[in-house]
Short mmCIF file of C-alpha atoms and ligand atoms in Angstrom, two decimals:
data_model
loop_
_atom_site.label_atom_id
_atom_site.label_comp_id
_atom_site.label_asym_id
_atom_site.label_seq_id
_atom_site.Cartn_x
_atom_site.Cartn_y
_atom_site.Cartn_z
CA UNK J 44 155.58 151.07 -85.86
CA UNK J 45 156.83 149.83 -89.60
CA UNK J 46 156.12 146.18 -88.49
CA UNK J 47 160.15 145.82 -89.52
CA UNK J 48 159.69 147.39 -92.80
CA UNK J 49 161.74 150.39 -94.03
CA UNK J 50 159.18 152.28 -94.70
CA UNK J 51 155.46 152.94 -93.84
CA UNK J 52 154.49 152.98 -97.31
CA UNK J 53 155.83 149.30 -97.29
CA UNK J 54 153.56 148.17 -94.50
CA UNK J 55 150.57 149.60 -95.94
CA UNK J 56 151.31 147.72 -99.21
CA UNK J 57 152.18 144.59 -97.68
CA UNK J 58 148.85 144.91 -95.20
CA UNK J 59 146.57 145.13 -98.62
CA UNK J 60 145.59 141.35 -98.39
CA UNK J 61 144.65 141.59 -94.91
CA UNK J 62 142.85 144.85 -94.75
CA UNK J 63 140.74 143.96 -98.23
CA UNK J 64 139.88 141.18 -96.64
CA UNK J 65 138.57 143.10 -93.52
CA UNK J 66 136.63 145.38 -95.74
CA UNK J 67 135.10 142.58 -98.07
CA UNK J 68 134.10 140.80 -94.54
CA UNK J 69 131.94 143.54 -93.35
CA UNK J 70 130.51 144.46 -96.22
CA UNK J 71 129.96 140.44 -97.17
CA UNK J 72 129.43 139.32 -93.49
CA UNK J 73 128.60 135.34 -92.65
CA UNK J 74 129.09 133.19 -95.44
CA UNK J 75 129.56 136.06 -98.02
CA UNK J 76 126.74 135.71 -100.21
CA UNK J 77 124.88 138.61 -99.33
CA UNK J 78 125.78 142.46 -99.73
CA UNK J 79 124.59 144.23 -96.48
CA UNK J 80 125.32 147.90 -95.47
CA UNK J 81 125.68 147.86 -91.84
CA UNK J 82 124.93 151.52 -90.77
CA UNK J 83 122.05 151.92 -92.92
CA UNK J 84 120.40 151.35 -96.35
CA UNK J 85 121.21 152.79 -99.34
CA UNK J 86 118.49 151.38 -102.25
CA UNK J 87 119.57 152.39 -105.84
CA UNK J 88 116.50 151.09 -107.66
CA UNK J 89 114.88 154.78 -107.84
CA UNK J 90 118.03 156.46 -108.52
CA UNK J 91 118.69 158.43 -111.28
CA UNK J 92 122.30 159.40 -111.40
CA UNK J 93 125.45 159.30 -109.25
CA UNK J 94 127.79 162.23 -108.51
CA UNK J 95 131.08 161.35 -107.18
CA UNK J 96 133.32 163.84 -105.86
CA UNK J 97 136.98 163.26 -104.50
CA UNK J 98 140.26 164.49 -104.56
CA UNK J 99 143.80 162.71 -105.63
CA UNK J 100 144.00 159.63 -105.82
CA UNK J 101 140.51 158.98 -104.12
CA UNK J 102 139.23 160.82 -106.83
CA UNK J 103 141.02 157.97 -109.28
CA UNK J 104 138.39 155.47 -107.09
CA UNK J 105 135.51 157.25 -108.18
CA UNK J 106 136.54 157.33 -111.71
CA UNK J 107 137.23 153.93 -111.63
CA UNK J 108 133.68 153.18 -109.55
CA UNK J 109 132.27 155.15 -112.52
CA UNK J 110 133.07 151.94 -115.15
CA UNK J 111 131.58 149.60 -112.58
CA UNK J 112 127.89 151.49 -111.42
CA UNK J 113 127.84 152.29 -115.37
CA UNK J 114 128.21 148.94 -116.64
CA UNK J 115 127.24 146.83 -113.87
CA UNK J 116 124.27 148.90 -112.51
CA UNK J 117 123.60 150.82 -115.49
CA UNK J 118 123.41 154.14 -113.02
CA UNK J 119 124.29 157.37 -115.21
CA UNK J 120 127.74 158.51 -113.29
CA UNK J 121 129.44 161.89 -113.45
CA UNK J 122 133.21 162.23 -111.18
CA UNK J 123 134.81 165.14 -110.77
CA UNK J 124 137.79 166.90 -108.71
CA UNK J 125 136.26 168.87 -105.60
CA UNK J 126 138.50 172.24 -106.10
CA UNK J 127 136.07 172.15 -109.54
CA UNK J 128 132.93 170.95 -108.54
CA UNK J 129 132.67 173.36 -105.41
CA UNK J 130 132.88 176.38 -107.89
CA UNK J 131 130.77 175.60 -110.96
CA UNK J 132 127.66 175.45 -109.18
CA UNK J 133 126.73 172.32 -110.81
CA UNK J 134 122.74 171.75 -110.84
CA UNK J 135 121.57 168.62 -108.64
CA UNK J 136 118.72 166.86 -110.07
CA UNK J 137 116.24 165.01 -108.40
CA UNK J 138 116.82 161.44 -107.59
CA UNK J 139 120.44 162.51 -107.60
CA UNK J 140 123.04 160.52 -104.94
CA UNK J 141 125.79 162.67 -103.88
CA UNK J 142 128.87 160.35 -103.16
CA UNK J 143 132.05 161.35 -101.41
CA UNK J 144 135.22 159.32 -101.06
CA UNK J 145 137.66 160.69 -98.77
CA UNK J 146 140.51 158.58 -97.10
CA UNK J 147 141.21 161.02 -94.17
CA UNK J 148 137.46 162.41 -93.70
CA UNK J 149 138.92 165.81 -93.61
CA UNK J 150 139.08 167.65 -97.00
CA UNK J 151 138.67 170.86 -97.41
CA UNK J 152 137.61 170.96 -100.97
CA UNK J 153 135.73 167.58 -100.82
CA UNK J 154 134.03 168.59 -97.39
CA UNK J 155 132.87 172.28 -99.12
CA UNK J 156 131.48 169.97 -102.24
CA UNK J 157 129.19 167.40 -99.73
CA UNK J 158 128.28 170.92 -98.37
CA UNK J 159 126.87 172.51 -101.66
CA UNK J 160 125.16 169.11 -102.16
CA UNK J 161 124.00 168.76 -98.83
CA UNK J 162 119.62 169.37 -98.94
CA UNK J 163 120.28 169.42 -103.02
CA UNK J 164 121.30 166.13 -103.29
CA UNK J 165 118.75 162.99 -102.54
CA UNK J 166 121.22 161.30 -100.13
CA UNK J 167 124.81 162.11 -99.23
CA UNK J 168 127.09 159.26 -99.15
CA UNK J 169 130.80 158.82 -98.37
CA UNK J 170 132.95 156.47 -98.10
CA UNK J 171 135.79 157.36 -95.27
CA UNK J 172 138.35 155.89 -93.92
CA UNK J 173 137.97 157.69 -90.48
CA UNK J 174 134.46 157.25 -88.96
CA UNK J 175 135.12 160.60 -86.69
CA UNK J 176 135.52 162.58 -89.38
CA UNK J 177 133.86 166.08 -90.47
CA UNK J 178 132.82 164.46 -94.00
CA UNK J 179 131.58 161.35 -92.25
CA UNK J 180 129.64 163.40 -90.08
CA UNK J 181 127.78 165.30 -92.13
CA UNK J 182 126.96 162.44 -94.84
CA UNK J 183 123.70 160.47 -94.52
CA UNK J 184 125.28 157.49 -94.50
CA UNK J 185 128.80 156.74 -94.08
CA UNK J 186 130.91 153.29 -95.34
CA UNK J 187 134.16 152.84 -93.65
CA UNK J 188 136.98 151.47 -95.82
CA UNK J 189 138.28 149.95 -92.69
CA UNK J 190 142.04 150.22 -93.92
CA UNK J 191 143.11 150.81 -90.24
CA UNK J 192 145.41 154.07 -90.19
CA UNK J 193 147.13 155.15 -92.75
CA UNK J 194 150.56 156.92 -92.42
CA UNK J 195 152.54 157.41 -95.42
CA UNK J 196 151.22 160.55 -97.40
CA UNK J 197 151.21 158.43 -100.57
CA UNK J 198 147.63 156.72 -100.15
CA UNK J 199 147.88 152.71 -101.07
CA UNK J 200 145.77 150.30 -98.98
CA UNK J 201 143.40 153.28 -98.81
CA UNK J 202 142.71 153.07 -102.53
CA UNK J 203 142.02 149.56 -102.91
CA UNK J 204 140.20 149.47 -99.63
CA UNK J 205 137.70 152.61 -101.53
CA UNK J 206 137.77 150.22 -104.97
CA UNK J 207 136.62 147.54 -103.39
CA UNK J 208 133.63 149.42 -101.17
CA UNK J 209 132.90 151.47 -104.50
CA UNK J 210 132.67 147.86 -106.20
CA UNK J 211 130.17 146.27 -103.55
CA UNK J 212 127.80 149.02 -103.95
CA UNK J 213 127.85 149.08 -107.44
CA UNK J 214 127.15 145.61 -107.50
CA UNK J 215 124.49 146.83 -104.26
CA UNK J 216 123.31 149.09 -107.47
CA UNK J 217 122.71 146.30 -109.68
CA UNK J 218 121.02 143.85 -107.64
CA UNK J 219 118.55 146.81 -106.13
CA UNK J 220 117.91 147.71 -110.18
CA UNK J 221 117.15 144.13 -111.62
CA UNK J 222 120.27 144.44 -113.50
CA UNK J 223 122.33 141.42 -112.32
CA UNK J 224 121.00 137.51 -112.40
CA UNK J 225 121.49 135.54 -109.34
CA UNK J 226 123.83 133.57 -110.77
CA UNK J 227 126.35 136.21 -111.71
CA UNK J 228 125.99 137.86 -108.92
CA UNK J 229 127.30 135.31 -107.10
CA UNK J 230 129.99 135.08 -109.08
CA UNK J 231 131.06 138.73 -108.72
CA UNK J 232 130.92 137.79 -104.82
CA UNK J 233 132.87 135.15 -104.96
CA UNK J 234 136.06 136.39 -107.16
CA UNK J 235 135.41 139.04 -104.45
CA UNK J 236 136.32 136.97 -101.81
CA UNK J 237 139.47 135.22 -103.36
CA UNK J 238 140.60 138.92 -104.00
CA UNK J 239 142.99 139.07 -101.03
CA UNK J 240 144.65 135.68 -102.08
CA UNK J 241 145.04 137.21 -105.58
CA UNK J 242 146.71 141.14 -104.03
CA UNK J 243 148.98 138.72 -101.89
CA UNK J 244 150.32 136.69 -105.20
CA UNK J 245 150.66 140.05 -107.09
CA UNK J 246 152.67 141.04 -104.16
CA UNK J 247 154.65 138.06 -105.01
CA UNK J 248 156.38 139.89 -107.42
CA UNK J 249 158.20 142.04 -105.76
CA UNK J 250 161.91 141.82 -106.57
CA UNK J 251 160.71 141.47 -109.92
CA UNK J 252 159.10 144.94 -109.77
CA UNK J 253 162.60 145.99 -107.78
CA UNK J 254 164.31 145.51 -110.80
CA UNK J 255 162.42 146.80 -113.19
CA UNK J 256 162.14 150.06 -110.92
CA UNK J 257 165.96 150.55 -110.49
CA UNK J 258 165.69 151.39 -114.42
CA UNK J 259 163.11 153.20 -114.13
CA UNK J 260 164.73 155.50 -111.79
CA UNK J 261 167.53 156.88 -114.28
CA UNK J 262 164.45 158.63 -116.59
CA UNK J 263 163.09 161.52 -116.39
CA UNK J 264 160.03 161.29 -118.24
CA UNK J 265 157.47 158.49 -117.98
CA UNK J 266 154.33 157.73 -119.72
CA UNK J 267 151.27 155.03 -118.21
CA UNK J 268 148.80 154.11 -120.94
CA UNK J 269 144.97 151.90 -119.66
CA UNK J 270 142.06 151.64 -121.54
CA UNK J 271 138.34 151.34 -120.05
CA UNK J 272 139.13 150.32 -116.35
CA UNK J 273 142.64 150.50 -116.40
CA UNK J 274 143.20 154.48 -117.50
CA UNK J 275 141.98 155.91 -114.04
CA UNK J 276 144.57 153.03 -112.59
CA UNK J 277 147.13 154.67 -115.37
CA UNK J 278 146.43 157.67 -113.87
CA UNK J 279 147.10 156.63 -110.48
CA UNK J 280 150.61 155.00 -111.65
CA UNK J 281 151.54 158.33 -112.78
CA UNK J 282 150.36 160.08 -109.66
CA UNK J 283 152.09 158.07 -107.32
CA UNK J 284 155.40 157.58 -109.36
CA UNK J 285 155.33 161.41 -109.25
CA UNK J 286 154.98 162.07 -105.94
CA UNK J 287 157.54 160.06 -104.49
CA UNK J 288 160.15 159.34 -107.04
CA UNK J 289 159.91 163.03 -108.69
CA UNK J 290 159.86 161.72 -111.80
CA UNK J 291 157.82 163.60 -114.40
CA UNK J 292 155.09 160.94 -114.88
CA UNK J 293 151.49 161.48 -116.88
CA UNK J 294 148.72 159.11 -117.72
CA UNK J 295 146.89 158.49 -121.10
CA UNK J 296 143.90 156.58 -121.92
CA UNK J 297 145.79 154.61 -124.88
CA UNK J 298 143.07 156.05 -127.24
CA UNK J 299 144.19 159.60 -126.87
CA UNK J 300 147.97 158.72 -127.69
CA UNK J 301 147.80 159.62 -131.52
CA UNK J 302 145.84 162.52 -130.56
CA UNK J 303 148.90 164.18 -129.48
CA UNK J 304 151.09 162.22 -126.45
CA UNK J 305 152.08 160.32 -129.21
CA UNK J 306 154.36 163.19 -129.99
CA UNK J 307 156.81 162.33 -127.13
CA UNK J 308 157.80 158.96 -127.77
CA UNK J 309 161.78 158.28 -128.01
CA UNK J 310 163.85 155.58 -126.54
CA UNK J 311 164.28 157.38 -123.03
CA UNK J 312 160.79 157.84 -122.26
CA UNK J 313 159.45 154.33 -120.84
CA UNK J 314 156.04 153.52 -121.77
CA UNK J 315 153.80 151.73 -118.69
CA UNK J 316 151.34 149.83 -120.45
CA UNK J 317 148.34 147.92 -117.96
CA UNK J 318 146.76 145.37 -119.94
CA UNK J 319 145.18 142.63 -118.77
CA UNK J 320 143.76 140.05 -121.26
CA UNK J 321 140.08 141.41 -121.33
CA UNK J 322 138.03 142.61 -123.68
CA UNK J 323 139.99 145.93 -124.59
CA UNK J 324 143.65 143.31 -124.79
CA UNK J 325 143.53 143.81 -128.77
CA UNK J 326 143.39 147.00 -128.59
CA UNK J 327 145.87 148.13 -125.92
CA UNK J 328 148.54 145.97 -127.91
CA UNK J 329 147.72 147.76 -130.99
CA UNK J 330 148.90 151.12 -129.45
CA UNK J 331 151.40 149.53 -127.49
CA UNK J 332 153.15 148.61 -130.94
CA UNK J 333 152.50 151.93 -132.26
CA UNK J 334 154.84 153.49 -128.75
CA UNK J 335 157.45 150.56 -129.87
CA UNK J 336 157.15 151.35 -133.85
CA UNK J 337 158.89 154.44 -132.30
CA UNK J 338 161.48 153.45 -130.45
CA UNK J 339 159.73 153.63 -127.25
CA UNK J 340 160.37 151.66 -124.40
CA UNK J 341 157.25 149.35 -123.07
CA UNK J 342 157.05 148.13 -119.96
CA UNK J 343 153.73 145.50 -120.02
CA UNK J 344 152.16 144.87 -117.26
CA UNK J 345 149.20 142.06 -117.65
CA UNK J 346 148.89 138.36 -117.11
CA UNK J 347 150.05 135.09 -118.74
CA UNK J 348 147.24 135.13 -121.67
CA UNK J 349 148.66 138.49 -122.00
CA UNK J 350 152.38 137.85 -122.03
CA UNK J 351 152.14 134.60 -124.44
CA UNK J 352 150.41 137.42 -126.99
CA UNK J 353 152.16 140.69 -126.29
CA UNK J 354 155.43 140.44 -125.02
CA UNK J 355 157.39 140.37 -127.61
CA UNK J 356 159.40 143.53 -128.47
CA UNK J 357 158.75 145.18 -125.04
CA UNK J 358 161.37 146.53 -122.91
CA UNK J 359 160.47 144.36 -119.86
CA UNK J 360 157.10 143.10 -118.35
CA UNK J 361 155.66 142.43 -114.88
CA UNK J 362 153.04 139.07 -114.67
CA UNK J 363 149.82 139.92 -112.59
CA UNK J 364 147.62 136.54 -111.97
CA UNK J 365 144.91 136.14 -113.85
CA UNK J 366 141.68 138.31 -112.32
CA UNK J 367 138.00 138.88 -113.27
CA UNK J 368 137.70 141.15 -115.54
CA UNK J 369 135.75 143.74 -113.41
CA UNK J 370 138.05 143.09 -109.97
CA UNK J 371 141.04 144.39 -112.06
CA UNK J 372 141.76 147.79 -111.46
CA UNK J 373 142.30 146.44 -107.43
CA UNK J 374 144.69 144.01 -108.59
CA UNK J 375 146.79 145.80 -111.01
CA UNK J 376 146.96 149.04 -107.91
CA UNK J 377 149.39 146.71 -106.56
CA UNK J 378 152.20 146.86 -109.20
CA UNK J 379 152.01 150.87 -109.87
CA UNK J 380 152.35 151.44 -105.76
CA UNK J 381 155.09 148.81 -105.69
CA UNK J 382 156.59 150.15 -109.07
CA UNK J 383 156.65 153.61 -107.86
CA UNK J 384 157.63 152.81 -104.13
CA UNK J 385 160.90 150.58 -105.58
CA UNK J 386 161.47 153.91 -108.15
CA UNK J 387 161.87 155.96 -105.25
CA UNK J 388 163.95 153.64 -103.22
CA UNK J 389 166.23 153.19 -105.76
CA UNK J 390 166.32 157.20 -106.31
CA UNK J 391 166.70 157.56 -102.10
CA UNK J 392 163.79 160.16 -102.11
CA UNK J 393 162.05 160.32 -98.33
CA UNK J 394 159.25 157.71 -99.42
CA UNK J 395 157.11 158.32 -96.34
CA UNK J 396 157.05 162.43 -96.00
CA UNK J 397 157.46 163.33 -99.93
CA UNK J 398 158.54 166.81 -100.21
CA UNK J 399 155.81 169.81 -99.99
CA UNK J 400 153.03 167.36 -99.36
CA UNK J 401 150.53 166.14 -96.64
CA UNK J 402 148.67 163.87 -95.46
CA UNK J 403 145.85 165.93 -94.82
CA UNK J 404 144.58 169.05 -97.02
CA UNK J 405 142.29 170.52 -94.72
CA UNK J 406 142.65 174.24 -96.23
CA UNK J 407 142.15 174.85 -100.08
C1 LIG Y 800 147.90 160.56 -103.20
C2 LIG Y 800 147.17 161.08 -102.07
C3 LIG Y 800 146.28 162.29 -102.28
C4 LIG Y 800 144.94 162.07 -101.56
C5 LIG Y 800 144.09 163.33 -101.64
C6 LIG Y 800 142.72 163.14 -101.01
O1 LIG Y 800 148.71 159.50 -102.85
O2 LIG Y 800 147.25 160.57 -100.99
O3 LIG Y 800 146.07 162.54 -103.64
O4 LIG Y 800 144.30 160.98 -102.13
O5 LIG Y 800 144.74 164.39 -101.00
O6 LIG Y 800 142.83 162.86 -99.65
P1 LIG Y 800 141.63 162.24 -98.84
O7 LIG Y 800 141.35 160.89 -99.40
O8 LIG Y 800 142.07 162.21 -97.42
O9 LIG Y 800 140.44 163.16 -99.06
#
């Protein structure tokens, strides 16, 4: 049932507020002051380092997680695709947490990787979206997402359902470790818990992101650009515009542009640029002028502080309400899914069942 949208993918995007809100809930049950793991402890404070492991875009959650239990919890993280970790034998350390985030619970590669960690690794965590599944199973302790099913083979309410676990036990991290005050903490919580208001006002713009999407859809080529916390989010523009539009999309962090993506820029590649006025603004703009100083065409996506200092000279731009600096990434999923959704309407791909693809990869 598409709950009288066109397409599942559309549900799942326009469920976002309701299901984040589920997840925060359990994870920050009564009044939401107080991170709890129902299911079963996890304390960080001995922990030495963090290995995620995840394919697609769940693998874009972990390397996202990886700015928040680095900066937050100060926990050394290392992410990596499963189809590489399996095979490279990579040595487990002691006081070593094995983490694996897996919307369907099923696999293959990711389920082989908890295997080789599995009596290596000092715990074996995942965070699933299917409580029955195989990696569930066989994990230590397992944190549902609790997106509710998920139907479209592009993954959407999944990934901000894994960011926002991912960010509760980093901030889990942090408060085990000494690293966060009271005070701050609290504060973390709370943006938390306006996050669903915030998703449903970024879904507010919509038709905005329609239109900008209906031009998008006559290119061939597109670029997404994100610094710190925003290039695995770049990264997950460019997967999903790919996927479903068939658009030749890649990602940059907007550091590595004059190291040689830099090369590509022309007036018919458009240029996705996530910015949101933090600390990295300055330096986002500075390489978004360098894509312009070349004729390329910038689409900015960031928030009014942004806009007021950046807009001018871009191609178009898409407002985002103003967000915490570290809740972010989860806000700014919403306009690359909606952005590469509205792409592929416009092109009249099959949105739900993209070609060659599925839902599950349960063989290698
Ligand atoms: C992208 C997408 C895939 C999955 C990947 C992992 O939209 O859906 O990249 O994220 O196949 O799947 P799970 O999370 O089920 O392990």
């Amino acid at each position: 049932d598409k709950g009288g949208h066109k397409h599942f993918m559309a549900k799942e995007i326009a469920e976002q507020p309701t299901v984040l809100g589920e997840a925060i809930r359990h994870y920050l049950p009564n009044d939401g002051t107080q991170i709890c793991l129902p299911g079963g402890d996890l304390d960080f404070s001995k922990v030495k380092r963090l290995v995620m492991v995840a394919c697609g875009t769940a693998s874009y959650a972990c390397l996202t997680a990886k700015y928040w239990f680095e900066q937050i919890a100060g926990i050394p993280v290392e992410v990596d695709v499963a189809s590489e970790f399996r095979y490279r034998e990579p040595p487990i350390t002691e006081g070593t947490v094995a983490l694996f985030v897996s919307q369907s619970g099923e696999t293959a590669d990711t389920l082989a990787a908890l295997r080789y960690c599995s009596g290596k690794a000092d715990r074996i965590v995942s965070v699933i979206n299917v409580p029955e599944s195989s990696i569930a199973r066989e994990s230590d302790l397992a944190l549902p997402i609790l997106a509710g099913a998920e139907i479209g083979v592009a993954s959407t309410k999944a990934f901000t359902c894994q960011l926002s676990v991912l960010l509760i036990l980093a901030l889990k991290a942090a408060q085990d470790r000494g690293q966060l005050g009271a005070e701050e903490l609290n504060q973390h919580l709370c943006d938390l818990r306006a996050l669903p208001g915030l998703i449903n006002q970024a879904i507010g713009s919509e038709s905005k992101i329609s239109q900008v999407a209906a031009k998008l859809a006559e290119t061939r080529d597109i670029l997404f650009l994100g610094r710190g916390r925003m290039f695995p989010l770049a990264l997950e523009g460019a997967l999903k515009l790919k996927e479903i539009s068939y658009i030749h999309a890649e990602a940059y962090a907007s550091g590595e542009l004059k190291h040689g993506p830099i090369a590509l820029i022309d007036q018919h590649v458009p240029v996705v640029v996530l910015a949101p006025h933090d600390e990295l603004y300055d330096k986002s703009i500075s390489n978004m002028q360098e894509v312009m100083a070349r004729a390329g065409k910038v689409l900015l996506i960031t928030d009014a502080k942004g806009l007021k200092d950046g807009a001018e000279g871009t191609w178009d731009t898409i407002q985002m309400p103003q967000v915490s600096d570290i809740l972010s990434p989860i806000l700014y999923a919403i306009p690359a899914q909606l952005l590469a959704y509205h792409t592929a309407v416009a092109k009249g791909t099959d949105v739900d069942q993209p070609r060659n693809l599925a839902k599950s990869v349960t063989v290698e």
